[in-house]
PDB file of C-alpha atoms and ligand atoms in Angstrom:
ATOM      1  CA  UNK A   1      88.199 105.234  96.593  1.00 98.00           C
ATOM      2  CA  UNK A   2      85.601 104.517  99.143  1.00 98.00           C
ATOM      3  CA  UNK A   3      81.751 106.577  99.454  1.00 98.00           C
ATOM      4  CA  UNK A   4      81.335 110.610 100.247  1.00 98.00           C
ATOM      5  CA  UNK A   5      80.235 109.592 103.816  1.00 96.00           C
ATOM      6  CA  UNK A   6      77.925 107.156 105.473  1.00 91.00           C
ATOM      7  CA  UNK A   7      74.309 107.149 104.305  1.00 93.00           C
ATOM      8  CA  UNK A   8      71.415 105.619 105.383  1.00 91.00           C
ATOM      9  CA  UNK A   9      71.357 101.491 103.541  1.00 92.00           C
ATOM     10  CA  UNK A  10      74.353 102.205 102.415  1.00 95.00           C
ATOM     11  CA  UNK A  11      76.450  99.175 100.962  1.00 96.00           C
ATOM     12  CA  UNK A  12      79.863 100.097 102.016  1.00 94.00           C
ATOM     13  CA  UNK A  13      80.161  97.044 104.252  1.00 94.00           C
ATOM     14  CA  UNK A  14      78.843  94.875 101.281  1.00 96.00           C
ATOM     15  CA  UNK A  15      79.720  96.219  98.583  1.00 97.00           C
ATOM     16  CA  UNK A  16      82.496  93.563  97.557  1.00 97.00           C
ATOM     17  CA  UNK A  17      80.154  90.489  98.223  1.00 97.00           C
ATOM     18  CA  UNK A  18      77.907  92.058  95.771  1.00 98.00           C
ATOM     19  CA  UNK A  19      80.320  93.438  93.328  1.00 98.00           C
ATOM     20  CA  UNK A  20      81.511  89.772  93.005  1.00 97.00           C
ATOM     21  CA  UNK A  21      78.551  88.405  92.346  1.00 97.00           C
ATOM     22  CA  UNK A  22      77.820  91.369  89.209  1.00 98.00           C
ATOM     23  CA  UNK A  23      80.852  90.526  88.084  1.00 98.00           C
ATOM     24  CA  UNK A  24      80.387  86.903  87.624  1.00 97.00           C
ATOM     25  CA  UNK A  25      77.115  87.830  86.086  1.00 97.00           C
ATOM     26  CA  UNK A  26      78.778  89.788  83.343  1.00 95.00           C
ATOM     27  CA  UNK A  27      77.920  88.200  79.635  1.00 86.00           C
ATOM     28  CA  UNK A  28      81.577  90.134  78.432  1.00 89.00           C
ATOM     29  CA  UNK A  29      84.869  92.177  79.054  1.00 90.00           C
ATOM     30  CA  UNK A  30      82.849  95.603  77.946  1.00 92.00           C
ATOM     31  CA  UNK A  31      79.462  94.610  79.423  1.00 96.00           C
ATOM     32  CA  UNK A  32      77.648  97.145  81.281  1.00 98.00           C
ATOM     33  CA  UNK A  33      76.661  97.982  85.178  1.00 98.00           C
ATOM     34  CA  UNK A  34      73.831  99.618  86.035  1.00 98.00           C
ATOM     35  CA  UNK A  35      73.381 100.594  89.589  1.00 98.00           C
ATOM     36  CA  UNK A  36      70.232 102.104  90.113  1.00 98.00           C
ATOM     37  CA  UNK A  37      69.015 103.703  93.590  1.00 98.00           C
ATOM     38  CA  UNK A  38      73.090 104.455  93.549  1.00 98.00           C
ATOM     39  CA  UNK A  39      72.926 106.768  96.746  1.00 97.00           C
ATOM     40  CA  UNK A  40      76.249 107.307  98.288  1.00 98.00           C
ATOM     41  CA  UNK A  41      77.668 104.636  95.074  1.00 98.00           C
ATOM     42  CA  UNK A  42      79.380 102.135  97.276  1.00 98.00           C
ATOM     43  CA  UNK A  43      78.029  99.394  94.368  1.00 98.00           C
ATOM     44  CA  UNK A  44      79.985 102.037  91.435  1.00 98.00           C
ATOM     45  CA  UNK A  45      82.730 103.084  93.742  1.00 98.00           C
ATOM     46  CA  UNK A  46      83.486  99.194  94.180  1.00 98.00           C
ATOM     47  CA  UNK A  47      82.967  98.240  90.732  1.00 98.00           C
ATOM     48  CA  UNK A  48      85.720 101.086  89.584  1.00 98.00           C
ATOM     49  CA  UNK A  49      87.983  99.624  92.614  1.00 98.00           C
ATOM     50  CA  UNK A  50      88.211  96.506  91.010  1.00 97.00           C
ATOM     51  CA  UNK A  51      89.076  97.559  87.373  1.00 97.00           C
ATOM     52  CA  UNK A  52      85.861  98.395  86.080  1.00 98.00           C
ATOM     53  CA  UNK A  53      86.248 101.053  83.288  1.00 98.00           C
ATOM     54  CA  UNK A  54      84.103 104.366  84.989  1.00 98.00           C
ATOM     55  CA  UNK A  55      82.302 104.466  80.789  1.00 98.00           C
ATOM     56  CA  UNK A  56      80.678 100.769  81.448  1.00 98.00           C
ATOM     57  CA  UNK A  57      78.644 102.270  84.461  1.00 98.00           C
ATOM     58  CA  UNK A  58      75.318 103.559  84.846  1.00 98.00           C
ATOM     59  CA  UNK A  59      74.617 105.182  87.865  1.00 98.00           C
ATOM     60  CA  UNK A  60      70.391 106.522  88.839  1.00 98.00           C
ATOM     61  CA  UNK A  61      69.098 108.482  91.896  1.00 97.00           C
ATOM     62  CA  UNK A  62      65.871 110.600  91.804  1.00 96.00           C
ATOM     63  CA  UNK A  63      67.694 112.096  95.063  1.00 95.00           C
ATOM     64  CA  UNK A  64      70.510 114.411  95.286  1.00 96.00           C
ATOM     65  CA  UNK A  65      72.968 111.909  94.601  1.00 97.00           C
ATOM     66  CA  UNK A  66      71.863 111.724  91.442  1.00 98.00           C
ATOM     67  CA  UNK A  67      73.160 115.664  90.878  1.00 97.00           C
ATOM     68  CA  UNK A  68      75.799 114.621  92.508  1.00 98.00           C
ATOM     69  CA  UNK A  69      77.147 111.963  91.061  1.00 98.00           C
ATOM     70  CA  UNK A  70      76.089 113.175  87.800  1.00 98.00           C
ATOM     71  CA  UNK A  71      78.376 116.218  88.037  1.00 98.00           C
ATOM     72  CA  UNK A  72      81.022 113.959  89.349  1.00 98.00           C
ATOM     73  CA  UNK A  73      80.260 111.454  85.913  1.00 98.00           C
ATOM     74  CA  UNK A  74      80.365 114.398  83.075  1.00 98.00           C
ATOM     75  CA  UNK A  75      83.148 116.136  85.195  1.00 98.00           C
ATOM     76  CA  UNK A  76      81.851 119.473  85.971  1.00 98.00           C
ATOM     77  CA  UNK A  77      82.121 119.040  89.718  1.00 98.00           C
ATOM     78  CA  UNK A  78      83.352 122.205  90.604  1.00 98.00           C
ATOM     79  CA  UNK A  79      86.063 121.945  93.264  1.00 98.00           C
ATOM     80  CA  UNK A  80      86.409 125.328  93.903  1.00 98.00           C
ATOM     81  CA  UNK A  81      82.749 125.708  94.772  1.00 97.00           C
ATOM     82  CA  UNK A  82      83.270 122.654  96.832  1.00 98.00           C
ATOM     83  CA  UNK A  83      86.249 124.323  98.926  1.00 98.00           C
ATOM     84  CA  UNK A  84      84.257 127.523  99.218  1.00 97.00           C
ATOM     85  CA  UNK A  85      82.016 125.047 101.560  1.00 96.00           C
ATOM     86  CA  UNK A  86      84.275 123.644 103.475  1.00 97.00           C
ATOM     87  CA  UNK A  87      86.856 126.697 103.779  1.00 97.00           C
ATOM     88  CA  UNK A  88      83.775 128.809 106.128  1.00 95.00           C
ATOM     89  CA  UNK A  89      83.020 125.372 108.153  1.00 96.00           C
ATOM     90  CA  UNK A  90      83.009 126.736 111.914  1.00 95.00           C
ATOM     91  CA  UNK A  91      86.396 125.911 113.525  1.00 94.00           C
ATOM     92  CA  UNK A  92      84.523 125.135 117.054  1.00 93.00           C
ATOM     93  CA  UNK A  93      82.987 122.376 116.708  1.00 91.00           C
ATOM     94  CA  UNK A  94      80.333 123.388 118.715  1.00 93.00           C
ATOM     95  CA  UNK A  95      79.344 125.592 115.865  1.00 94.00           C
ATOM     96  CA  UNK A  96      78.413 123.074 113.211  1.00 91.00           C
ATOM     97  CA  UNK A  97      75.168 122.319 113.967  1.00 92.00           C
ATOM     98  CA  UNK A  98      73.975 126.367 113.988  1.00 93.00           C
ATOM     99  CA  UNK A  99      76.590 126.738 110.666  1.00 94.00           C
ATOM    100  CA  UNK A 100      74.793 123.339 109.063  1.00 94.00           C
ATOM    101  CA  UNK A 101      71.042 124.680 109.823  1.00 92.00           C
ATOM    102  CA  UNK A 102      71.954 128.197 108.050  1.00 92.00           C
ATOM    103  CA  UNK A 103      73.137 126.702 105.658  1.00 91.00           C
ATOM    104  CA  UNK A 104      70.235 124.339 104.871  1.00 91.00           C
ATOM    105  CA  UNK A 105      67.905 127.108 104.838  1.00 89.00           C
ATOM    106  CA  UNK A 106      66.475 128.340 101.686  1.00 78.00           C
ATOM    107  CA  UNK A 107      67.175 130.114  98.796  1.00 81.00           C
ATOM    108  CA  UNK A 108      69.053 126.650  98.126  1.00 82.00           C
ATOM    109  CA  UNK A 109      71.618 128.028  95.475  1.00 82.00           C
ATOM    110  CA  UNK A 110      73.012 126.930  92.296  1.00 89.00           C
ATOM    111  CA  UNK A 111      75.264 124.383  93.630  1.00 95.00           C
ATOM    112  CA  UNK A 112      73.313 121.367  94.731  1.00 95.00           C
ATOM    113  CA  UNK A 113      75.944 118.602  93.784  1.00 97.00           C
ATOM    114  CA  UNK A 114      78.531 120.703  95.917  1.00 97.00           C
ATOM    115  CA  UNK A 115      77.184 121.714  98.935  1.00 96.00           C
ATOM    116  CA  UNK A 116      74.894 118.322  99.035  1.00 96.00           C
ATOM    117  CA  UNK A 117      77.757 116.356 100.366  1.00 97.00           C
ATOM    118  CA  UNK A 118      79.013 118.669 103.123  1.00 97.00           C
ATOM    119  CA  UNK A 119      75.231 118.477 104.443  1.00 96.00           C
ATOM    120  CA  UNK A 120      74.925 115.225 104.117  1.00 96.00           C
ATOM    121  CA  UNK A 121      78.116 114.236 106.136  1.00 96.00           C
ATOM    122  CA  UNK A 122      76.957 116.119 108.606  1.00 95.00           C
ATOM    123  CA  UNK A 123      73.304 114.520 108.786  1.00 94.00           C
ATOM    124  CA  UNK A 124      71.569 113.236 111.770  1.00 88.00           C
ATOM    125  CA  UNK A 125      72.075 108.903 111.856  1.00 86.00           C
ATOM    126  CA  UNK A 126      73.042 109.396 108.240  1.00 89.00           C
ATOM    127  CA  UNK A 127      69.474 110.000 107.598  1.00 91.00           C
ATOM    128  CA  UNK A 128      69.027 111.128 104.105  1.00 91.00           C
ATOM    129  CA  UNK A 129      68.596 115.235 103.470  1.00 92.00           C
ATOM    130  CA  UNK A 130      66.793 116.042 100.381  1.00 90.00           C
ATOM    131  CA  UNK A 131      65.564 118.907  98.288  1.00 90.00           C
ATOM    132  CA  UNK A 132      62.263 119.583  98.101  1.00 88.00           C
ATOM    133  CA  UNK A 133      62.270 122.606  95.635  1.00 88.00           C
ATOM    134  CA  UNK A 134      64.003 125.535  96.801  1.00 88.00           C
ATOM    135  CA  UNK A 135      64.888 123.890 100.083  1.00 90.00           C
ATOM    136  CA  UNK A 136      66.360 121.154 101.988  1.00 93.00           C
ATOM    137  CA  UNK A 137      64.001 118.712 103.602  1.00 89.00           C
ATOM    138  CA  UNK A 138      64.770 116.612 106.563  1.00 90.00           C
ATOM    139  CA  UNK A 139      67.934 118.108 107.456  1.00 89.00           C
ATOM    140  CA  UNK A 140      68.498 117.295 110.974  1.00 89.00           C
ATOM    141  CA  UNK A 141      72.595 117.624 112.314  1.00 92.00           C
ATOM    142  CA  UNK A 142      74.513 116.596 114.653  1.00 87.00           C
ATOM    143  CA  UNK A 143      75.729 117.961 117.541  1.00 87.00           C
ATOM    144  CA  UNK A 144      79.393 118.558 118.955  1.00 85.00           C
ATOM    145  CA  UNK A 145      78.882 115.380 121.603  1.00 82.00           C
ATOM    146  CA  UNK A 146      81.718 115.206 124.523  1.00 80.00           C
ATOM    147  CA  UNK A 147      81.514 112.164 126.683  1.00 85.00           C
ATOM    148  CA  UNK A 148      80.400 112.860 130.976  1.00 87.00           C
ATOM    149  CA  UNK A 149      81.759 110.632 133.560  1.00 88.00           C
ATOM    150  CA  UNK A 150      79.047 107.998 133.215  1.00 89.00           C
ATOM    151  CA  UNK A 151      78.620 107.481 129.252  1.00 86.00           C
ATOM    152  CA  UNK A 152      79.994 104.590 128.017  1.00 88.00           C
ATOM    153  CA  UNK A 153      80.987 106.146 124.808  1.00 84.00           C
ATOM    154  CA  UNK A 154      84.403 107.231 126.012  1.00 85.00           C
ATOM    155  CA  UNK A 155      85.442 109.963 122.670  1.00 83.00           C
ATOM    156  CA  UNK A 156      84.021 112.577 121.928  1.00 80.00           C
ATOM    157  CA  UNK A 157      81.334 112.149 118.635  1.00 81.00           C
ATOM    158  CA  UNK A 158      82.295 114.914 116.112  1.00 88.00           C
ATOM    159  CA  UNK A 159      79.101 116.396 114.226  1.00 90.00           C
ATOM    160  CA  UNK A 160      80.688 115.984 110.741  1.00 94.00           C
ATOM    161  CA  UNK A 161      81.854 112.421 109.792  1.00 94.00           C
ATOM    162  CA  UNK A 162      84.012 111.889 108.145  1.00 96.00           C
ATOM    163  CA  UNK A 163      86.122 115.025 109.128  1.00 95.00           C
ATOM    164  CA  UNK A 164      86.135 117.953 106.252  1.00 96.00           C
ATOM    165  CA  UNK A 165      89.831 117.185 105.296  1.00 97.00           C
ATOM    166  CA  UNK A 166      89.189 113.542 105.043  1.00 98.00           C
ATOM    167  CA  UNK A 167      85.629 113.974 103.172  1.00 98.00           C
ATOM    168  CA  UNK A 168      87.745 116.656 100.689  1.00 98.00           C
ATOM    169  CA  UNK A 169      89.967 113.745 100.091  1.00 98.00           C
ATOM    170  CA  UNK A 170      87.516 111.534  99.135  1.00 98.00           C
ATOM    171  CA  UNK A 171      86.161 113.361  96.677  1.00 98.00           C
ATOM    172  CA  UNK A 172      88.902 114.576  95.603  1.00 98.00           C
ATOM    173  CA  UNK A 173      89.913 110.857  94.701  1.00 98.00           C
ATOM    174  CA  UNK A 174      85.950 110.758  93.527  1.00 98.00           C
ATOM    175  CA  UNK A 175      86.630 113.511  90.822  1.00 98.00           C
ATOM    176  CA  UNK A 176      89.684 111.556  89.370  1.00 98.00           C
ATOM    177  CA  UNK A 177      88.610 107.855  89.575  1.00 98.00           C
ATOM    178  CA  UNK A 178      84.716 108.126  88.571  1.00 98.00           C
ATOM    179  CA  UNK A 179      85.125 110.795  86.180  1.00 98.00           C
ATOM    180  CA  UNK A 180      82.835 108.825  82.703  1.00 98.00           C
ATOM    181  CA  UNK A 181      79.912 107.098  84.967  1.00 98.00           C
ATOM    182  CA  UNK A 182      76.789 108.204  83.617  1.00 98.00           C
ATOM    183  CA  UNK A 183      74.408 109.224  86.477  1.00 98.00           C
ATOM    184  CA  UNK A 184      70.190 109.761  85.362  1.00 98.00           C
ATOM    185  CA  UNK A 185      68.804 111.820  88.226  1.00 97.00           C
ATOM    186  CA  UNK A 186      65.418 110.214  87.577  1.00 97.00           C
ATOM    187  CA  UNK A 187      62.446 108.222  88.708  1.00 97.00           C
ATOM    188  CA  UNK A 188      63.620 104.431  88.200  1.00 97.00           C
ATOM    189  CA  UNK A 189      60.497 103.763  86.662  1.00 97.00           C
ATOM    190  CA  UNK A 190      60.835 105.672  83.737  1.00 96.00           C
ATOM    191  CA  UNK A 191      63.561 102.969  82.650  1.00 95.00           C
ATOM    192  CA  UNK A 192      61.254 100.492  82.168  1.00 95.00           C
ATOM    193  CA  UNK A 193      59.739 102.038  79.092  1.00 93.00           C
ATOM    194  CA  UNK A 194      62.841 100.722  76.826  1.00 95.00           C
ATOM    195  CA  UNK A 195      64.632  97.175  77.174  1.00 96.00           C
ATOM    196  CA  UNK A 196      68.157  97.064  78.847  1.00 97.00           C
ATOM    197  CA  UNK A 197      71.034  96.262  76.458  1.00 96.00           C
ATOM    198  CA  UNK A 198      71.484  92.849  76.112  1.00 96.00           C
ATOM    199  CA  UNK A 199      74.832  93.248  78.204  1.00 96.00           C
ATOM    200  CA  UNK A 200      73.852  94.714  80.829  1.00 98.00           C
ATOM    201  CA  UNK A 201      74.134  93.800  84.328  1.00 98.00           C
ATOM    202  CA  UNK A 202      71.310  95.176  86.764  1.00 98.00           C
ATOM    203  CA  UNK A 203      71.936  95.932  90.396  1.00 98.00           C
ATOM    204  CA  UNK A 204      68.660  97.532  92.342  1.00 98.00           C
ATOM    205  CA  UNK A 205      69.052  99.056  95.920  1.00 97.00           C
ATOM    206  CA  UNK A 206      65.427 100.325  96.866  1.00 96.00           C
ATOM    207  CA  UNK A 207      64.461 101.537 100.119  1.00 92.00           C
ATOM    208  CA  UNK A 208      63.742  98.761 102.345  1.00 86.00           C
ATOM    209  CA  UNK A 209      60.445  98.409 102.978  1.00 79.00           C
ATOM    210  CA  UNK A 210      60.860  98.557 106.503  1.00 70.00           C
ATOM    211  CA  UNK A 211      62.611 101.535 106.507  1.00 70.00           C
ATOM    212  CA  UNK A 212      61.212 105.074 106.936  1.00 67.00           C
ATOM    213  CA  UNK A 213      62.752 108.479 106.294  1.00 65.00           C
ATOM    214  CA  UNK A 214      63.295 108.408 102.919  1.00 72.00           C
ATOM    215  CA  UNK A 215      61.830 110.725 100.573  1.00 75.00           C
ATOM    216  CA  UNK A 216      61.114 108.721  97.795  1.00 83.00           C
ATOM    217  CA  UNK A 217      60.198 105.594  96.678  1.00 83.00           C
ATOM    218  CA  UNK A 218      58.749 102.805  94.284  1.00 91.00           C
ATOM    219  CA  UNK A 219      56.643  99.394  93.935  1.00 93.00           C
ATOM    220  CA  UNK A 220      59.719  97.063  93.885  1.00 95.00           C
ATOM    221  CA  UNK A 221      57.986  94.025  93.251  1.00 95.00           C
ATOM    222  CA  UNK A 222      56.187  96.251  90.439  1.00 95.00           C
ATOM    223  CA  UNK A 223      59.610  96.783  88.972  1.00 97.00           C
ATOM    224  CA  UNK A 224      61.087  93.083  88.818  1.00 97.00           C
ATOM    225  CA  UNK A 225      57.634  92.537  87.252  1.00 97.00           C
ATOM    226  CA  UNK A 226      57.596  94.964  84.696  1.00 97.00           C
ATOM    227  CA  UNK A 227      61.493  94.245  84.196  1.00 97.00           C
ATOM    228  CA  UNK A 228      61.462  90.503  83.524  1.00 97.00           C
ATOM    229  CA  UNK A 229      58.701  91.208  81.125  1.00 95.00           C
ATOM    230  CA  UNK A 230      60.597  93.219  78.878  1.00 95.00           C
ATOM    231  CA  UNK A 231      64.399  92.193  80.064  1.00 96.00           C
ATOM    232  CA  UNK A 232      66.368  88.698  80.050  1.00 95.00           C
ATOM    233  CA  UNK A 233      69.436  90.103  81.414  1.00 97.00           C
ATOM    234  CA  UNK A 234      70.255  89.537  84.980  1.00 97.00           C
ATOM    235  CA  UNK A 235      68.711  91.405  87.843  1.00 98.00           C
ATOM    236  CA  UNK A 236      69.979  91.712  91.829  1.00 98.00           C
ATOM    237  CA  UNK A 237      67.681  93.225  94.029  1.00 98.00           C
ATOM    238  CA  UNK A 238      68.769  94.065  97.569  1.00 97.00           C
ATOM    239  CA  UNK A 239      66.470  93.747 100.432  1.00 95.00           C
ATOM    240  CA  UNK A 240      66.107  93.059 104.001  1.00 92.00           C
ATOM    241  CA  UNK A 241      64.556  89.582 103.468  1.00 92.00           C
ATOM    242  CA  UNK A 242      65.016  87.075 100.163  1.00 95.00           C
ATOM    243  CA  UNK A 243      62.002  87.986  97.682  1.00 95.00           C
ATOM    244  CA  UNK A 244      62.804  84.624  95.836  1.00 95.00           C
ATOM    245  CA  UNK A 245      64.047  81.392  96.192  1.00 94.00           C
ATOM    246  CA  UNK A 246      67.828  82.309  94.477  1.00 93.00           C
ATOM    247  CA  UNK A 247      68.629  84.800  97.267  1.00 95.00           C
ATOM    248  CA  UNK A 248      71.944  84.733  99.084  1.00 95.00           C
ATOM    249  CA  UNK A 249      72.190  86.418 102.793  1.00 96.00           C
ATOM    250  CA  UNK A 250      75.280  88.905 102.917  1.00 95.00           C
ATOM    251  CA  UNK A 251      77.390  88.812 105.567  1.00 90.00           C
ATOM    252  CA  UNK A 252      79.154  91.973 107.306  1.00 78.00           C
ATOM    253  CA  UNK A 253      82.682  91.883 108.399  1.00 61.00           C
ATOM    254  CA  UNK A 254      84.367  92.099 111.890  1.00 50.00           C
ATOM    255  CA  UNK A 255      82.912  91.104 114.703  1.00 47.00           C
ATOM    256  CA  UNK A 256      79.550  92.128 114.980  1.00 47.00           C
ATOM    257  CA  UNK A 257      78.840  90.136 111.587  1.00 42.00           C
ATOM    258  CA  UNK A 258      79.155  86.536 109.811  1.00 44.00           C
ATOM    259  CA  UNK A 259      76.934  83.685 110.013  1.00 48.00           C
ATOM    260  CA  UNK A 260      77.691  82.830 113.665  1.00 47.00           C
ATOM    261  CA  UNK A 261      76.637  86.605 114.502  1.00 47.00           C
ATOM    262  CA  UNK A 262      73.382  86.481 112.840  1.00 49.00           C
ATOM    263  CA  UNK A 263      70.867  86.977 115.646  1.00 51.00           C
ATOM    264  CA  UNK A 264      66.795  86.978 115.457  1.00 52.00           C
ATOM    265  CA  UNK A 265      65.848  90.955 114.826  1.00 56.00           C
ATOM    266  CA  UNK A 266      69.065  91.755 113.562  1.00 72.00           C
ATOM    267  CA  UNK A 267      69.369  93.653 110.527  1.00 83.00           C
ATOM    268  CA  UNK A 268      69.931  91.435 107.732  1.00 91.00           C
ATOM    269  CA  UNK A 269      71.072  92.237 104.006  1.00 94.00           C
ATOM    270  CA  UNK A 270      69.794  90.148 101.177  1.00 95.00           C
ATOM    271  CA  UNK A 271      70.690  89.772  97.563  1.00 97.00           C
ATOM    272  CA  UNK A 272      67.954  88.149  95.656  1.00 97.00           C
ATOM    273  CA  UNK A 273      68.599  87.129  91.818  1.00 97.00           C
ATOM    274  CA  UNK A 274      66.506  87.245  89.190  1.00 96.00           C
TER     275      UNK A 274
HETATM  276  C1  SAM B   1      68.913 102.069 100.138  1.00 55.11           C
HETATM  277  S1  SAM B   1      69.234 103.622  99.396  1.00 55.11           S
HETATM  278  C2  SAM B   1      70.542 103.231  98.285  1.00 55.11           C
HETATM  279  C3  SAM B   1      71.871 103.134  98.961  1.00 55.11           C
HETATM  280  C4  SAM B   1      73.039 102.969  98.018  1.00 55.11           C
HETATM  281  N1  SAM B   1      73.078 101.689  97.363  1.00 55.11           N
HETATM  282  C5  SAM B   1      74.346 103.233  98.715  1.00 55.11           C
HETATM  283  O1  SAM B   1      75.216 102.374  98.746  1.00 55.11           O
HETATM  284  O2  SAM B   1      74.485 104.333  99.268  1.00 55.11           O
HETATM  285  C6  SAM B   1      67.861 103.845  98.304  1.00 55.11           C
HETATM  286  C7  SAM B   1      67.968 105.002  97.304  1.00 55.11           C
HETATM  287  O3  SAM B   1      66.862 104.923  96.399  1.00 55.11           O
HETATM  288  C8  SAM B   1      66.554 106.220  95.944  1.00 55.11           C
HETATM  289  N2  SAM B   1      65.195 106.155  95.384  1.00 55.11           N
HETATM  290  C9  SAM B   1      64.044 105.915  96.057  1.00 55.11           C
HETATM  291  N3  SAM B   1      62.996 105.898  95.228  1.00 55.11           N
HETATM  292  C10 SAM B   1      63.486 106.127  93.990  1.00 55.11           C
HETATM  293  C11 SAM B   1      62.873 106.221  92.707  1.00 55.11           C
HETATM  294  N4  SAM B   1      61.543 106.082  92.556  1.00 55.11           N
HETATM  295  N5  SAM B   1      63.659 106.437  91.642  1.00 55.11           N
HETATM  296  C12 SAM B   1      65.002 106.601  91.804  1.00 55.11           C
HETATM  297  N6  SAM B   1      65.636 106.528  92.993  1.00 55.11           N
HETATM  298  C13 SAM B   1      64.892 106.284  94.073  1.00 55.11           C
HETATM  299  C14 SAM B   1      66.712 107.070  97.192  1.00 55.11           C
HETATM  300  O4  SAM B   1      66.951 108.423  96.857  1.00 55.11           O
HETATM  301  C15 SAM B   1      67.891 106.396  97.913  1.00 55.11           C
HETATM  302  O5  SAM B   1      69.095 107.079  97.679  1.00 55.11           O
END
């Protein structure tokens, strides 16, 4: 299974480093995940790769995600509704963008965890799209992009990524393999006010705080606070920089990544333990 579509911090490229790490951190066999600020869910998506029974996860996302995954969890994503979306998609290309904007624009509908998806595959830089009561905030899409003769970019850049069969097949596999997560479209805060089970293994993914764009967001170091207080089970924390002294640097894959391809300014990912 791999995520919907890209999404801005997503862990895709990650997502095993830190998987192995939760793993090793689990007390027992039936111990549970929580992955909160799940977004796109590469952290869930990997954890049910790798054998993890879909019932031992819980997903959270204040965001859209959080409908969505939540539908996807107690199994009433509707498909149908889903292929209604994708079956009026503009066959020009060229079209998308216009289609995308119409479709964005309020009343918003019924079906937020279906129609979420196809917008957000389609979003500008993977920029995150959210709803802002009735309507769709920051929805910016692509354009149909064909190279000239002097870009170096030599294919054309299509304005929905991945393509609508390919995203349909994802979730397709999505509707099967996650089907028993338990998704809380909530603020992460509100968590705080009981203790975690005392098998739990906690995986936070805030927005970075150099990163803008996002709708919403929390004090993290507020939350590790407020969580060791009450919590002794373990706690990751992704970041762009180590926030204490038990923080590993991730590496990315291929050859833009690894240690030898770390460079000053570039974008780094950080897991820091607590
Ligand atoms: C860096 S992204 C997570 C990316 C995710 N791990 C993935 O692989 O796609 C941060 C997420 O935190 C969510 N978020 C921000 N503030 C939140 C809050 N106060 N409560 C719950 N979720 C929040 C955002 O909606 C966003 O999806």
């Amino acid at each position: 299974m791999r995520v919907p579509c890209a999404y801005q911090g997503g862990k895709q490229r990650v997502a095993a480093q830190i998987v192995d790490l939760l793993l090793d951190a689990a007390p027992g066999p039936n111990s549970r995940f929580y992955d909160l600020c799940c977004g796109s869910g590469a952290v869930s998506v990997e954890l049910v790769n790798r054998g993890v029974d879909p019932n031992r996860i819980w997903m959270l996302d204040i965001s859209s995600w959080g409908a969505f995954w939540s539908a996807i969890g107690s199994g009433t994503f509707d498909m149908d509704v889903f292929d209604q979306f994708l079956s009026v998609l503009p066959s020009d290309k060229r079209d998308f963008k216009a289609h995308m904007s119409a479709l964005s624009t309020p009343p918003m509908g019924e079906h937020e965890a279906e129609l979420y998806p196809v917008l957000q595959a389609c979003s500008f830089g993977g920029k995150q799209i959210w709803r802002n009561g009735e309507r769709w905030a920051n929805a910016c899409f692509r354009n149909y992009w064909e190279p000239t003769e002097t870009s170096i970019r030599r294919s054309p850049a299509n304005p929905m990524q991945p393509s609508p069969t390919e995203l349909r097949r994802r979730i397709d596999a999505l509707v099967n393999g996650m089907k028993g997560v338990t998704c809380l479209k909530m603020d992460i805060m509100t968590l705080l006010e009981e203790p975690f089970p005392s098998d739990a293994v906690v995986y936070v993914d805030p927005p970075y705080q150099s990163t803008t764009g996002y709708a919403f967001g929390f004090d993290v170091t507020s939350f590790i606070n407020h969580f060791r207080h009450a919590n002794q089970v373990p706690l990751f924390v992704s970041e762009g920089s180590p926030l204490n002294d038990d923080a590993l640097m991730l590496t990315f894959g291929g050859a833009k990544g690894g240690i030898s391809g770390i460079r000053k300014g570039k974008h780094q990912e950080w897991l820091s333990r607590f």
